[in-house]
Every structure is written in C-alpha cells, then in structure tokens.
XYZ file of C-alpha atoms in Angstrom:
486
model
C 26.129 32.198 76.269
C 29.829 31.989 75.266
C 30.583 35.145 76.055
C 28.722 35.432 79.133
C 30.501 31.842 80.286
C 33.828 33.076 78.962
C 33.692 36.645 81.482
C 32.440 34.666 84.272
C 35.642 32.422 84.424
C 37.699 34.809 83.413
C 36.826 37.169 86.340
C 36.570 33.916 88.752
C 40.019 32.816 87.473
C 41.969 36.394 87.746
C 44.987 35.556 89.423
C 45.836 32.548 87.030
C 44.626 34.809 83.589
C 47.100 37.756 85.212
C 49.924 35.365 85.976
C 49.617 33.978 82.345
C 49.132 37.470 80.937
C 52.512 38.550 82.441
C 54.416 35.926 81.012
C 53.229 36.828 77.378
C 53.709 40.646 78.232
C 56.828 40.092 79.399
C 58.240 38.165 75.985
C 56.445 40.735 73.899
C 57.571 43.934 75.613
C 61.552 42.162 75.086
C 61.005 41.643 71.924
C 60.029 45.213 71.286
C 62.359 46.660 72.627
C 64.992 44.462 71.239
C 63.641 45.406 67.686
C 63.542 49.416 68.014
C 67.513 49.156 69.744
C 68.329 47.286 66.638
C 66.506 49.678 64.422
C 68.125 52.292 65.896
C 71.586 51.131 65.789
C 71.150 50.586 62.137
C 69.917 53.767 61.565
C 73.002 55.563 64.414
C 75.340 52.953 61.484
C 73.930 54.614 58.502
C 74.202 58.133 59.999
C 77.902 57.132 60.323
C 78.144 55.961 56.792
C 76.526 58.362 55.459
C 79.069 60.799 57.238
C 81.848 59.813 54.941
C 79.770 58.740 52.095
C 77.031 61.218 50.829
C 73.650 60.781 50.870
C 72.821 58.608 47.813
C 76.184 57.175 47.323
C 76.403 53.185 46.775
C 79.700 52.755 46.353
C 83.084 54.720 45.792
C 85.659 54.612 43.149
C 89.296 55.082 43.770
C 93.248 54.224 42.447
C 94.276 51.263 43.432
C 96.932 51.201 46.299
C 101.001 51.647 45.130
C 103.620 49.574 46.245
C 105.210 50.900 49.253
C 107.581 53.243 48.013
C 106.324 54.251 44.870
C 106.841 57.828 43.413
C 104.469 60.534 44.389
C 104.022 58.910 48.202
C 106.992 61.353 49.714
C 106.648 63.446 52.540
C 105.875 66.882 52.330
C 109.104 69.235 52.599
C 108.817 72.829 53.840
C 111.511 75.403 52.870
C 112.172 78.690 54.343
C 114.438 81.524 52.814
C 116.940 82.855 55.242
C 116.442 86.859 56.187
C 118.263 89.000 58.114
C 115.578 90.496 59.518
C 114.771 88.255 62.718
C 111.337 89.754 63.121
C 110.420 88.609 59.408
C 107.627 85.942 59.558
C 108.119 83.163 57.753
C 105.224 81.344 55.874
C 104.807 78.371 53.629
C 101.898 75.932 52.388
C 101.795 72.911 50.917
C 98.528 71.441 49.185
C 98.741 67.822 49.130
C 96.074 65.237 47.315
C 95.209 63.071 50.160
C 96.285 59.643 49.524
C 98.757 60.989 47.124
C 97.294 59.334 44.467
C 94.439 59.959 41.576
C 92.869 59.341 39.069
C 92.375 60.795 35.172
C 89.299 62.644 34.848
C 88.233 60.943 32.460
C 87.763 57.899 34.619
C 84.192 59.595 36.394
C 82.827 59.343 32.502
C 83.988 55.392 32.111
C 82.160 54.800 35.533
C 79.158 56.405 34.388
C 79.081 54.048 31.464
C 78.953 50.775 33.385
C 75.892 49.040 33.332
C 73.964 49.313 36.115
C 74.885 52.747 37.326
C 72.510 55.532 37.781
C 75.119 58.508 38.513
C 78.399 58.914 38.975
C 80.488 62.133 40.386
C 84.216 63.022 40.763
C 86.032 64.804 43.505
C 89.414 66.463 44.543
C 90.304 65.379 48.711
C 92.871 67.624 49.785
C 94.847 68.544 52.476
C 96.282 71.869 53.250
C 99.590 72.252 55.577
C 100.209 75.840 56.404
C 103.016 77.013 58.293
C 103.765 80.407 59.886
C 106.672 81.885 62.114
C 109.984 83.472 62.884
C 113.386 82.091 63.722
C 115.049 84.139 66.805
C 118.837 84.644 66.541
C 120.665 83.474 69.448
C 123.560 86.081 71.178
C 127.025 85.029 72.288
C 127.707 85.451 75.419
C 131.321 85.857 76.435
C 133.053 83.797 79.282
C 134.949 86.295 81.767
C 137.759 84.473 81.897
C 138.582 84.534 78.478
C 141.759 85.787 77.094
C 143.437 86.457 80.670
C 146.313 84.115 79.511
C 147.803 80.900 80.980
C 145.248 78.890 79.915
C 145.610 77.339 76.396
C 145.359 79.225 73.574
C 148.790 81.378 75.014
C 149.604 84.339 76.777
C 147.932 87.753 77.256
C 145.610 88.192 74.341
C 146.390 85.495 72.849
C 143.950 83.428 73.389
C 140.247 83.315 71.108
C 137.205 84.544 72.728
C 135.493 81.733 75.004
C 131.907 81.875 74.967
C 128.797 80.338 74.195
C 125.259 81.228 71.809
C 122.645 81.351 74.384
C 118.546 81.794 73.217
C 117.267 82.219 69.941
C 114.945 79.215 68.030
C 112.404 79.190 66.178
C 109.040 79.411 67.051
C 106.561 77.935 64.192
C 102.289 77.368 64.399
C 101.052 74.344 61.575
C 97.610 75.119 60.413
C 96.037 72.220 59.095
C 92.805 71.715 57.219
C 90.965 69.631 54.695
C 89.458 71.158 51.193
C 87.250 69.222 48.546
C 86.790 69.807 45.475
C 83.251 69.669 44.320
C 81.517 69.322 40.777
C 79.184 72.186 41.086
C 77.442 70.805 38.548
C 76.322 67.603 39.640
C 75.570 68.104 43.907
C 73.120 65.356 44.220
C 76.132 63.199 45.102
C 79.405 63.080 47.617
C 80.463 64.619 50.854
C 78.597 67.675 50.557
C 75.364 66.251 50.493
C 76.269 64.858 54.455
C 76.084 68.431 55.281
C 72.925 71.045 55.079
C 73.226 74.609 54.202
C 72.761 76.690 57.399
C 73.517 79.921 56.221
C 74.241 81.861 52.997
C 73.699 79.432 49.892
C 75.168 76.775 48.431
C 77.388 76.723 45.174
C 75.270 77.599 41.614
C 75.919 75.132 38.898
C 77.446 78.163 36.856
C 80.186 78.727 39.279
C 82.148 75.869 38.174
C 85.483 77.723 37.978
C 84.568 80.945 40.496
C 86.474 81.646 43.565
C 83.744 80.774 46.068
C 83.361 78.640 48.967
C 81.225 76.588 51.433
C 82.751 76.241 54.616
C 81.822 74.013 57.970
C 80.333 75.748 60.911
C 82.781 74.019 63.188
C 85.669 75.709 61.091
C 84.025 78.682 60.818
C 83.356 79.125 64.454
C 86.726 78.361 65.424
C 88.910 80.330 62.494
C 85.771 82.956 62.921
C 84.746 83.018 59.464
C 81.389 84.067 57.800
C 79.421 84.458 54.637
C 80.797 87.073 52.735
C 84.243 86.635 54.079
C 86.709 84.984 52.707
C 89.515 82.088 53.044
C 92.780 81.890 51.706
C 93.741 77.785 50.080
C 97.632 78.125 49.038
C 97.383 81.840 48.160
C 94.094 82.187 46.207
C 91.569 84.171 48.266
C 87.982 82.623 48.148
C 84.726 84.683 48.803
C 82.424 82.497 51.402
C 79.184 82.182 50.276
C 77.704 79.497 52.551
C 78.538 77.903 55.905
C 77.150 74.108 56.318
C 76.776 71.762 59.144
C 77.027 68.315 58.901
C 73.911 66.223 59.614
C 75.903 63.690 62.293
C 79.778 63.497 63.285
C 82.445 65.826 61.493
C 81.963 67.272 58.300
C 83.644 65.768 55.358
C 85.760 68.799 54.977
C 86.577 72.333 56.046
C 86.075 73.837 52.949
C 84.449 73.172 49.568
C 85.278 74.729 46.477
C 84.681 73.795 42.686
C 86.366 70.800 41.759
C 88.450 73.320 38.543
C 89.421 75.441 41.401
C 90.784 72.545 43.382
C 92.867 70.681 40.432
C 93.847 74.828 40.145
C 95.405 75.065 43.769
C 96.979 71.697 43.883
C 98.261 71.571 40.385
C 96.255 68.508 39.015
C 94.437 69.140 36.486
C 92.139 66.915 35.185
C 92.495 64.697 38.543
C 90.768 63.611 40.774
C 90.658 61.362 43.944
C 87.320 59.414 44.522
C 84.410 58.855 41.893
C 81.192 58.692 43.976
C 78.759 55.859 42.197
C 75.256 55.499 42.437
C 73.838 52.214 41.401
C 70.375 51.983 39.373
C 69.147 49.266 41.848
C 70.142 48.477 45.690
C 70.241 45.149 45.138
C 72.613 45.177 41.980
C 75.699 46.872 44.006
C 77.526 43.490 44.313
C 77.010 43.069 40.471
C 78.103 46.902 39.623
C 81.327 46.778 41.721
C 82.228 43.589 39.854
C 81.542 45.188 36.575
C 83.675 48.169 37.311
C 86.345 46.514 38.634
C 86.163 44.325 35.538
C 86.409 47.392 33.220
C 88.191 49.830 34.750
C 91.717 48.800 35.824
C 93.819 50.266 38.611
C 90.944 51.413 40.449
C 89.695 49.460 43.857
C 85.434 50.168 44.259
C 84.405 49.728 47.878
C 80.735 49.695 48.689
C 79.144 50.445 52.291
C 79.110 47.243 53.138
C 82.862 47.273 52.738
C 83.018 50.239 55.082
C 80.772 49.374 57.320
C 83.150 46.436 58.056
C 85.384 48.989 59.717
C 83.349 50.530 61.823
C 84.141 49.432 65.182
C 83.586 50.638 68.975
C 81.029 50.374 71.647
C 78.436 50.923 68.273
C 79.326 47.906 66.161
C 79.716 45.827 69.963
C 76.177 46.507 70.447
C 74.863 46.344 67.315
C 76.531 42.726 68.011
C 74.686 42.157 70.857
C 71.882 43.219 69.901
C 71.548 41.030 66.635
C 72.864 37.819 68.196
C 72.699 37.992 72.004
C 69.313 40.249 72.345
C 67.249 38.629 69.757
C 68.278 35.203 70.713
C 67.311 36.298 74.574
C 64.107 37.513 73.075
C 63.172 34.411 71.613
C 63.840 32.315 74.251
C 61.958 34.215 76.490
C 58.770 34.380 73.930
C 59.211 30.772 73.507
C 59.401 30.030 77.099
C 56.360 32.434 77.989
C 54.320 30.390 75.025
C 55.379 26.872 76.995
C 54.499 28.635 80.375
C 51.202 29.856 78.889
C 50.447 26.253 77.747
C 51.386 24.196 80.568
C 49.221 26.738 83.269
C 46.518 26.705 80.777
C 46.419 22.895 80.826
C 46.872 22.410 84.485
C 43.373 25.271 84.640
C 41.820 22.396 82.909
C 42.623 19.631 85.079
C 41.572 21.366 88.068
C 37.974 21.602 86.352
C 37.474 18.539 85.097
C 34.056 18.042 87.385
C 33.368 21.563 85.764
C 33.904 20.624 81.818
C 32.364 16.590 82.669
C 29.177 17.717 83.935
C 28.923 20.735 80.808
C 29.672 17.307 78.716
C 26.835 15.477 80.499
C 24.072 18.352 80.190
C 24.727 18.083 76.452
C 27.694 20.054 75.475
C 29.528 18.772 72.993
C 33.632 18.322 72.893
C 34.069 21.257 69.780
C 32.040 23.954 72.272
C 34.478 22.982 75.340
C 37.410 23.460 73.507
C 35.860 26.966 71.894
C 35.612 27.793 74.933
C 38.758 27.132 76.363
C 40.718 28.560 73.535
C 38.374 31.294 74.028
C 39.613 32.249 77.745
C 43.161 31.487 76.386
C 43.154 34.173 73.420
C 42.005 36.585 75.811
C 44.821 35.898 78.222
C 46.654 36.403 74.773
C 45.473 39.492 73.782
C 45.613 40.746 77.489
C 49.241 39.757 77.571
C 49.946 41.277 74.383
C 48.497 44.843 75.575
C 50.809 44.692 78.851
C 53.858 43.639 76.585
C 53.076 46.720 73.991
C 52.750 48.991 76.819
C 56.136 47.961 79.113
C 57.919 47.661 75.480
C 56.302 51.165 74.248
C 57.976 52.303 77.674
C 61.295 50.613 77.842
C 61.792 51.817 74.369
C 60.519 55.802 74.893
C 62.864 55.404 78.435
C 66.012 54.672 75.997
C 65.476 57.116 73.220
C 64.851 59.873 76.398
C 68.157 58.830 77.977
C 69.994 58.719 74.457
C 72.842 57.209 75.508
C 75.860 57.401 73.807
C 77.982 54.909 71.441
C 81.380 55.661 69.951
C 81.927 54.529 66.197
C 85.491 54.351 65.402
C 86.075 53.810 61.582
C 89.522 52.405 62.062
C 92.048 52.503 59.164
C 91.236 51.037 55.873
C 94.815 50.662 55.112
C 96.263 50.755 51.378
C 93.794 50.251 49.535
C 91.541 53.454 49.902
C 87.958 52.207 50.760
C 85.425 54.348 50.975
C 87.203 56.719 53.293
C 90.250 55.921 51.232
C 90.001 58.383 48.485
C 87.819 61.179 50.371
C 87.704 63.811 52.744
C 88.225 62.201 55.274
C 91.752 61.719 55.245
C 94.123 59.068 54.029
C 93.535 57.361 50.997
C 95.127 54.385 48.761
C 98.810 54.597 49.334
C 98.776 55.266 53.051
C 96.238 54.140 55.815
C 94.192 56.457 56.899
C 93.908 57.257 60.626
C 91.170 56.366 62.624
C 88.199 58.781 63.264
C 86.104 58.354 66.079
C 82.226 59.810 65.921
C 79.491 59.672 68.476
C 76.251 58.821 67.694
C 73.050 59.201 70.143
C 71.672 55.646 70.608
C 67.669 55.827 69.725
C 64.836 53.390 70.202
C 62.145 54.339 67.142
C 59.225 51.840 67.640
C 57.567 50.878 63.347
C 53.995 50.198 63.213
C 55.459 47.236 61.486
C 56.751 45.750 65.079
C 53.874 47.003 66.945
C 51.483 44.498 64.384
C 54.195 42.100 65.190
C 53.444 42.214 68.925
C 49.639 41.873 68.296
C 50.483 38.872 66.278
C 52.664 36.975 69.427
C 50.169 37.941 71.282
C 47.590 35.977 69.137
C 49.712 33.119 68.691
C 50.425 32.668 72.492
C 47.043 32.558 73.110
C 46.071 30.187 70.528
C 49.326 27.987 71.448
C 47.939 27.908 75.179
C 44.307 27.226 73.957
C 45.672 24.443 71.997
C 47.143 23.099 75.116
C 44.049 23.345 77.154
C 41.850 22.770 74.520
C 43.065 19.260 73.609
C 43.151 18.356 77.168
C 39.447 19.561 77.642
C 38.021 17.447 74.470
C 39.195 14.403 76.151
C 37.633 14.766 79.225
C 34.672 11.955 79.558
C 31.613 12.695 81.869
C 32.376 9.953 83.923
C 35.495 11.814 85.236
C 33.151 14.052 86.312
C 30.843 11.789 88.276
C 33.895 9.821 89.241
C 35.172 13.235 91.254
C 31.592 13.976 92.521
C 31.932 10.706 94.194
C-alpha cells in the first residue's frame, strides 16, 4: 500500500517532484565539481613541489643565510690570456656552488640522528658558466690628409700619422647549465627521484666515484646528447649512461653525477649544499624541523609547507578560490536547495490537506501520513541526488578534457635558502633565487569518497524536506478536511 500510494503521487505530482529534484541536483553537482577542482589543484601543487623537492622528501636542510657581503658570495671573474693569434678561441669555465654556500659533510650524518627522521641524503647544486670565443683585432686606418703640413703637428712630414682603429671586438657565447651531485648510494631521496629514467639506466650504487652521468632529455635534445656519449663539467669528460625526464615542469638539473665527482669538479670536498630529510611520520614534520634546528646550528630546515608558501600565479589564485570562494558558493547553494526543497515540500502539503484529512478520517493514523510524506520527499532526494552526480560527473570529465592551464611561479625565497634555496634549482642561502615559472594541466579527478558524499546530500535533502512536510502533515485534523469539502 505505501508503495503503491507513494508512485501514484509521485507520478500525479511530476512537475513539483522534478522542480524539487533540480534544486538538489543542482547543489550536489556544485559541490562535486567544486571538490574534484580542489583535488586537483592540490594534486597540480604537489606535482610542483615535488618538482623541486623529490619524491619522499619532507623537508630540506641547508646553511643558514650570510650577511650581505660575507666572503665566498663574490662574483664570478673570467680571465683570458692574451694571444697573438686572432683566430685562437678563447675558453674558460667556472663551477660555482649555487648559493655559494655549504655545508660539512658531516652535517647529512647529524641530521640522520635526529629523532624522528627516517632518512636523510646530501647533495652538491652547482652551476656551470662556460665561456667560448675570439677577440678580433681592429686595423688603423689612416686619414688622407695626414702629414701634408700646415696643420699642427708642423711642416712637411712633420706631422704624426692621423688615423683611427676601425673593427675588431670580441665576439663571446656563455653556456650555462646546472649539475647535481648525487649520493649514488642512497637514490630513494632528492631531485633525481622528480625525474624517471627514459633511456639507458640510472647510476649503480658502486659508481660512487665513476665518471658517469644522467642527463635531462630537454638538455639532451637541445645540446644533442645521448647514452653512451659523453659531457664535459669543467674539463672532466663524463660517459652518459642515462637520459631522464622529469615527471612535471623542468628537471632539477641538466646533469647528475656522483656527489665525489661533484665536490671533485668544484673543489669542495666533503661539501655539500642541501640535506634532503625524510621524517618517520607526516604528522611529526613541525616537531622534526624544530628538533633540527635545535641541534644543528647554522643551518635553516624548510618544509613543503614553507615552500608551498611561495608558490604563486594563476595556480595558488585558484586554489584560493576554490577553497574559500567555491566551497563557500557550494554551500550556500546546497543549503539554499535544502530550504527550497522544504518550503515546496510543505506548501505540496497544504494544497492536500482535504487529501491527508479524509486518509486521517478513514483511519490513518498521523505516524503513516508523515511516512508517507517523508517517503515522496526521500525520493525527490535520491532523484535529485542522481541528476546532481550525473551534471557533476560531467562538469568535472568536461574540465579534466579541456585541461586548462595554470602557471605556478615559485617566486624567490630570498636569503635564507628554502627548499629551493640550497638545490638545483638555482639560488640558494646567500642570494635570492630567481623566480621559476612551471605550468601545470588543471585536472578534475572525481574519489569514490565524494561520490558517497553526494549520495549522502542527497539523503539528507530529502529527509530535511520530509521533515518539513512531514510535521506539517501530522498536524492536519480531519475536520480541515470536511471544513474544505464544505
């Protein structure tokens, strides 16, 4: 009987069950959609991180900044023998620890002893400034009028050649590229891990002082480089044995080599630049950085939380929106779809008041009314909730097909390193690193977990209308019944 009743209004009632439908569909689909941008911003944020991080890495480990001015923070000074030979090409390299500062080896071993941390790594940033070309002597050219006489200078003869050096210059091409120094030994952490081997191999954990390397297919591509080639880092000649691609954005270097091999080329041994940390437990980083920075003095630990305070661009603007704006929106409209839901469901029940008093007369009693009230209004519910799931499914498969675009610009951390401080990606503590702009394909990934979400507003928006609907229909008296009959 109550199911039989329940399909007979609903079918007789369509028009108000659709328009009360939509309203819950329409707050359900926006917050779907509103969840899977979000999810996929954070997951377009940790691509970003994980860019200059490594997969795996918590937090970073660097010096501490110097005071403006301090020794070791000097520009890098080329020199250039002269030659008589104008056609002679002139070369020189610098390798320079980026940031200009480090710290003792030893440091990646006191790190490792803090309590709380899993794993901890060293590595060498560097930066190598090559410069190759050939000065052009200039020729004197002679004035005609020169030594004719009566001009100053005396008579005929007597005056010194007039003239002028025309041409000559110097014509000069700066190659610059980034190498890091990698501990072979221990890969499960740092920039490499961004990256994936594409072709040839990565290092072996014997090779910790060999002449190999691990370049980035965007470097190889454009200095048209391969495996079993090799690459020349301030005159030491290194056999490629892998090429890698980064998983999102630029690579966190051009080349790798072992970390011995890079204290080798830029004469700092036993140095190095950033200590990569993993922390035993995700929710202990806070209480690891402060131990660390406790213990260890001189060094500043910055977390991904740190860094991700950086990040700016239209990424970290939506992400914005998103968090505040969107699911604000979102709840405002779910909330206002529940009120609609109510008030139409309670203004069905005044129009049948004859209907519900003369049920109450032939013996129904107030509980069955309201069952059945709250029956037709779960229904509407669930209805609503299948429209909402399908238009959200939808608006969220129409953004991850159109993949739009975001810029993240990970502006300068200034002195004081962060977590791009002290790695490859250029700058460090002593000097603020410039900014570095990636872009990052904006997805819409829909969980199961939001899906059983949807199912669940759905429920409650029918209930919450029911409840409206419901309490009006228990108070209903047959009288009002026989008083409309009249």
């Amino acid at each position: 009987m109550f199911f039989t009743y329940l399909r007979r209004e609903l079918r007789r009632r369509r028009k108000a069950s659709l328009v009360v439908a939509s309203g819950l569909a329409l707050g359900i689909a926006l917050v779907i959609i509103v969840s899977s941008v979000s999810s996929g911003m954070s997951t377009a944020q940790d691509k970003v991180l994980q860019s200059l991080y490594g997969l795996g890495t918590d937090m970073t480990v660097t010096k501490a900044a110097a005071a403006p001015g301090a020794v070791g923070t000097e520009r890098p000074r080329f020199e250039f023998d002269a030659q008589d030979d104008e056609d002679e090409t002139q070369s020189t390299d610098r390798v320079m620890v980026q940031g200009f500062q480090t710290l003792a080896s030893s440091t990646v071993d006191k790190v490792g002893e803090q309590s709380g941390v899993a794993d901890a790594v060293g590595g060498l940033s560097l930066t190598v400034m090559k410069v190759d070309g050939q000065f052009t002597r200039g020729q004197f050219e002679q004035d005609g009028s020169a030594g004719q006489g009566g001009g100053p200078g005396g008579g005929q003869g007597g005056g010194q050649p007039q003239g002028e050096v025309r041409g000559g210059g110097a014509s000069f091409d700066v190659n610059s590229f980034t190498v890091y120094g990698t501990d072979v030994t221990q890969q499960g952490l740092g920039p490499l891990t961004s990256s994936k081997i594409t072709k040839g191999r990565t290092f072996k954990a014997s090779e910790t002082d060999a002449k190999v390397a691990v370049v980035d297919s965007a470097y190889a591509a454009e200095k048209e480089l391969a495996v079993g080639k090799t690459v020349t880092v301030s005159g030491t000649t290194y056999e490629i044995v892998g090429v890698s691609t980064a998983d999102s954005g630029d690579a966190a270097a051009d080349v790798y080599i072992p970390l011995k091999q890079a204290q080798t080329v830029a004469d700092s041994k036993d140095k190095v630049t950033t200590v990569y940390v993993q922390a035993a437990d995700s929710q202990q980083i806070d209480t690891v950085k402060a131990a660390i920075q406790k213990n260890i003095s001189g060094t500043t630990v910055t977390t991904s939380a740190d860094l991700a305070d950086t990040v700016s661009g239209s990424l970290s603007t939506a992400s914005g929106l998103a968090s505040s704006v969107g699911r604000w929106l979102s709840v405002a409209v779910l909330v206002a779809a529940f009120l609609v839901a109510g008030l139409l469901t309670s203004s069905a029940v005044s129009r049948r008041v004859r209907e519900f008093g003369t049920l109450k007369a032939l013996g129904w009693k107030s509980g069955r009314v309201t069952r059945q009230v709250v029956g037709e209004a779960l229904v509407n519910g669930l209805m609503g909730g299948v429209l909402g799931i399908a238009v959200g499914l939808a608006g969220a498969y129409a953004v991850t097909a159109i993949s739009p675009t975001l810029t993240a610009q990970l502006g300068s951390t200034g002195a004081g390193g962060g977590m791009g401080g002290g790695g490859p990606m250029g700058g460090g503590p002593g000097r603020q690193t410039a900014a570095k702009t990636l872009d990052i394909a904006l997805t819409a990934p829909v969980s199961l977990g939001t899906i059983l979400v949807a199912v669940g507003l759905a429920v409650a928006g029918g209930l919450i209308a029911g409840a409206f609907g419901g309490w009006r229909a228990s108070r209903l008296r047959p009288a009002d019944a026989l008083r409309r009959v009249a």
